[in-house]
Backbone as JSON, one array per atom type, in Angstrom:
{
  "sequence": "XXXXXXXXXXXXXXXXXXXXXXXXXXXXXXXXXXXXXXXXXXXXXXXXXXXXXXXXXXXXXXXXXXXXXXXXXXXXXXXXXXXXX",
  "N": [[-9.22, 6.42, -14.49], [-7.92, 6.5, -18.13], [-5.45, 6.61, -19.4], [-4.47, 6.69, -16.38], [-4.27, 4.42, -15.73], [-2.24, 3.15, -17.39], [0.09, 4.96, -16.98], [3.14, 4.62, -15.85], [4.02, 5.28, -13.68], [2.02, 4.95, -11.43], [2.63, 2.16, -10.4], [4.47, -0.43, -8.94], [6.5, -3.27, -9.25], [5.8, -5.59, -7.05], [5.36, -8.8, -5.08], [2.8, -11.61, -5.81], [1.37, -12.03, -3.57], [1.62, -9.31, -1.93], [0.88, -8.06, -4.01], [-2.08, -8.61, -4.0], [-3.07, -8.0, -1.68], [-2.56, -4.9, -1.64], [-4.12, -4.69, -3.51], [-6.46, -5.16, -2.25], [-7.09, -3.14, -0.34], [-5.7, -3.68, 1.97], [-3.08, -3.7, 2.38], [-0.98, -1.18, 2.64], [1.12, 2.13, 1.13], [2.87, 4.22, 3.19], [3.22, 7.32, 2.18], [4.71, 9.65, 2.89], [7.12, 7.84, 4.38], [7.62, 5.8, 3.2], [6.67, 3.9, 4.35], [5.6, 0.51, 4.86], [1.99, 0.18, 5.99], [0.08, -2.06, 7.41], [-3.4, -3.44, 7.48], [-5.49, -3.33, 10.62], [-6.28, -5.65, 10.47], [-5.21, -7.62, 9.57], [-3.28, -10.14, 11.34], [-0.32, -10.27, 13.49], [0.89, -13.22, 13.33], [0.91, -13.52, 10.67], [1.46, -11.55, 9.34], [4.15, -11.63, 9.48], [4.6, -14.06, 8.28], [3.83, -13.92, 6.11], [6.59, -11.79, 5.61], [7.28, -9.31, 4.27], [9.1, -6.52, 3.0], [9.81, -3.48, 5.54], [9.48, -1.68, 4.48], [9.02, 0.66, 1.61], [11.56, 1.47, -0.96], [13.31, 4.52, -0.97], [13.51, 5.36, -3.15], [11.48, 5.2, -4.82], [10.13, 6.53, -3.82], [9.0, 9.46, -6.2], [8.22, 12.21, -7.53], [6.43, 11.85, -9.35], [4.58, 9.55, -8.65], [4.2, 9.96, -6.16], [1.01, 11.65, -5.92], [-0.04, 8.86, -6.61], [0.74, 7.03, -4.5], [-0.51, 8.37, -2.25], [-3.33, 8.81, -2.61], [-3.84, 5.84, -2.48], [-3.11, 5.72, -0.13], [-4.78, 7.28, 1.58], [-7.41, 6.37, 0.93], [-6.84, 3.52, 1.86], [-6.87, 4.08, 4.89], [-9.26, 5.8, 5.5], [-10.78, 3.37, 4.81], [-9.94, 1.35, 6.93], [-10.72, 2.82, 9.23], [-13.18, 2.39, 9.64], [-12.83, -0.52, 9.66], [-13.55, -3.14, 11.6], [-13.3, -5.48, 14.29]],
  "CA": [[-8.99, 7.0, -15.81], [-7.54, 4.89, -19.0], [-4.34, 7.21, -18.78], [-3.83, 6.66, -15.11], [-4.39, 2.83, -16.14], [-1.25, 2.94, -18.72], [0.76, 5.62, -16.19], [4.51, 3.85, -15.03], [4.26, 5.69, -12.07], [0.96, 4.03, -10.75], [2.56, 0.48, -10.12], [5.33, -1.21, -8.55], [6.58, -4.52, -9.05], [5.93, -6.77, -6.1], [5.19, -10.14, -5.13], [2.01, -12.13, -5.98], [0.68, -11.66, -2.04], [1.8, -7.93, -1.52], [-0.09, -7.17, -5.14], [-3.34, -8.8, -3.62], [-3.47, -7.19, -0.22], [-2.82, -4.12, -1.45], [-5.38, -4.12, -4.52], [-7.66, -4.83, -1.3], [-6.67, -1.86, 0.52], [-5.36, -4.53, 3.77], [-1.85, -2.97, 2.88], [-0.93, 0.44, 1.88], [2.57, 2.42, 1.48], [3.22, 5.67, 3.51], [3.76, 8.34, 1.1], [5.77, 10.54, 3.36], [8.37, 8.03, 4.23], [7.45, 4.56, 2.04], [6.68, 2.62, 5.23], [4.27, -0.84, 4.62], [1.44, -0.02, 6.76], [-1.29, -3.24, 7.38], [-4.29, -3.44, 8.07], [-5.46, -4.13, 11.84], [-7.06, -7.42, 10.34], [-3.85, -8.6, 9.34], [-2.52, -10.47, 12.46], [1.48, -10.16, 13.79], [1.75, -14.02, 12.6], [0.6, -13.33, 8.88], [2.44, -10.61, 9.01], [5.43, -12.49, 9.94], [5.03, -15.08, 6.96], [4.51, -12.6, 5.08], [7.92, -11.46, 5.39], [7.61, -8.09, 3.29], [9.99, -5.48, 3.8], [8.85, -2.89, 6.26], [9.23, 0.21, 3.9], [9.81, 0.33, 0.09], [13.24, 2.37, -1.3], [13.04, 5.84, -1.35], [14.0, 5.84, -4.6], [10.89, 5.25, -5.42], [8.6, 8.1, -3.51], [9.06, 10.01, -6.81], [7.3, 13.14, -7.69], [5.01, 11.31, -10.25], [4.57, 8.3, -8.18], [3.81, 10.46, -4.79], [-0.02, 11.34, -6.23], [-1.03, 7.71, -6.69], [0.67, 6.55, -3.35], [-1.12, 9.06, -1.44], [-4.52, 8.77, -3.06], [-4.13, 4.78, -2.19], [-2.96, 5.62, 1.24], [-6.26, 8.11, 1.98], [-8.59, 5.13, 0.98], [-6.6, 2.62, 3.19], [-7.02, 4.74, 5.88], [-10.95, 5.8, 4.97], [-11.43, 1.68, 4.99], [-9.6, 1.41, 8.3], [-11.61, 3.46, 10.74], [-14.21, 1.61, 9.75], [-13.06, -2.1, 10.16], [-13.96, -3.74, 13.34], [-11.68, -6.61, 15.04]],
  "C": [[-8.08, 6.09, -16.63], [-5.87, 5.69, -18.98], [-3.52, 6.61, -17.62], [-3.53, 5.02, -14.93], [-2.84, 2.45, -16.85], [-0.08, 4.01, -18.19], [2.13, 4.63, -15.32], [4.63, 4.21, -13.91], [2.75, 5.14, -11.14], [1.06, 2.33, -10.57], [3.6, 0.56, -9.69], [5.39, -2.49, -8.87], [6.73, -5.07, -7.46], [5.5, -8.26, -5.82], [3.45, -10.29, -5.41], [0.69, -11.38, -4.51], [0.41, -10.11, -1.96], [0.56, -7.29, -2.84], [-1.54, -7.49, -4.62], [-3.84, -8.13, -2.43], [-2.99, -5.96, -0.45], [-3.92, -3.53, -2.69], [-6.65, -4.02, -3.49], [-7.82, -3.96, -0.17], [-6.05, -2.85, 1.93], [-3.9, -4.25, 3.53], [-1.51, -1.72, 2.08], [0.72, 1.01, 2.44], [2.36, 3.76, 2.0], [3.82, 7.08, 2.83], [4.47, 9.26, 1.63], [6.61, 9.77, 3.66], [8.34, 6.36, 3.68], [7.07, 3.1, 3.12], [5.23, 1.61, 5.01], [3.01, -0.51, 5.79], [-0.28, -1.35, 6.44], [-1.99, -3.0, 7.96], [-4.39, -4.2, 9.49], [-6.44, -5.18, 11.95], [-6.12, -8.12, 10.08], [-3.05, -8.87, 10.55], [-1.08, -10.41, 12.3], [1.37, -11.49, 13.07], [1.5, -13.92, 11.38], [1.7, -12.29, 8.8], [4.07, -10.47, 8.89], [5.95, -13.61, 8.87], [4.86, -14.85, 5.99], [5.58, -12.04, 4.55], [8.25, -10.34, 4.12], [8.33, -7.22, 4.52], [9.54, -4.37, 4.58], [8.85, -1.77, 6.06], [9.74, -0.46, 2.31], [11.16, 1.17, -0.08], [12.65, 3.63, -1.36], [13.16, 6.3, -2.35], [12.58, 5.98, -5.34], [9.59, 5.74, -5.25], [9.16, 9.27, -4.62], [7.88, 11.32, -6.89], [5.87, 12.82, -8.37], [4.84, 10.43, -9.42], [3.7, 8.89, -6.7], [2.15, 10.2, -4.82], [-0.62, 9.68, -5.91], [-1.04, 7.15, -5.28], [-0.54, 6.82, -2.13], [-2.64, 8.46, -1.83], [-4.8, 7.18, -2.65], [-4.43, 4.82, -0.18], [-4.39, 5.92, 2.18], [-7.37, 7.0, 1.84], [-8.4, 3.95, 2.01], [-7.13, 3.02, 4.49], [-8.63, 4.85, 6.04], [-11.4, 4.23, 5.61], [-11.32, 1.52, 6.68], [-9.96, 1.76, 9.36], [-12.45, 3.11, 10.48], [-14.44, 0.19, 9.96], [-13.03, -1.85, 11.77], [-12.66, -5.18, 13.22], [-12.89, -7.09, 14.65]]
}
């Protein structure tokens, strides 16, 4: 929706990397307690030079903000039981 497009609570600032792997669902945030979860295509050493933090702030599982997390999280997940190794 062009709303949900132009919505402050549907983004975060993060890095270059983190914004690409999670526009492709291969990382997603935990909406109950903000933890980074990756995909199990993303190997331990990527994940390692990667070097993202391994939860965002709590400051910023907001009430408006919760919705979008979640709704990302449910598709990560969705994708996920369907990749293969």
């Amino acid at each position: 929706k062009v709303d949900e497009a132009y919505d402050v609570n549907n983004g975060l600032l993060v890095t270059a990397d983190a914004d690409a792997l999670f526009d492709k669902h291969m990382i997603t945030i935990n909406p109950n307690n903000g933890d980074i979860i990756y995909s199990k295509l993303i190997s331990k050493e990527l994940r390692k030079q990667l070097d993202f933090n391994s939860k965002v702030d709590e400051s910023l599982l907001t009430a408006s903000r919760l919705p979008y997390l979640q709704y990302h999280f449910d598709v990560f997940n969705n994708l996920e039981s369907k990749r293969a190794l």
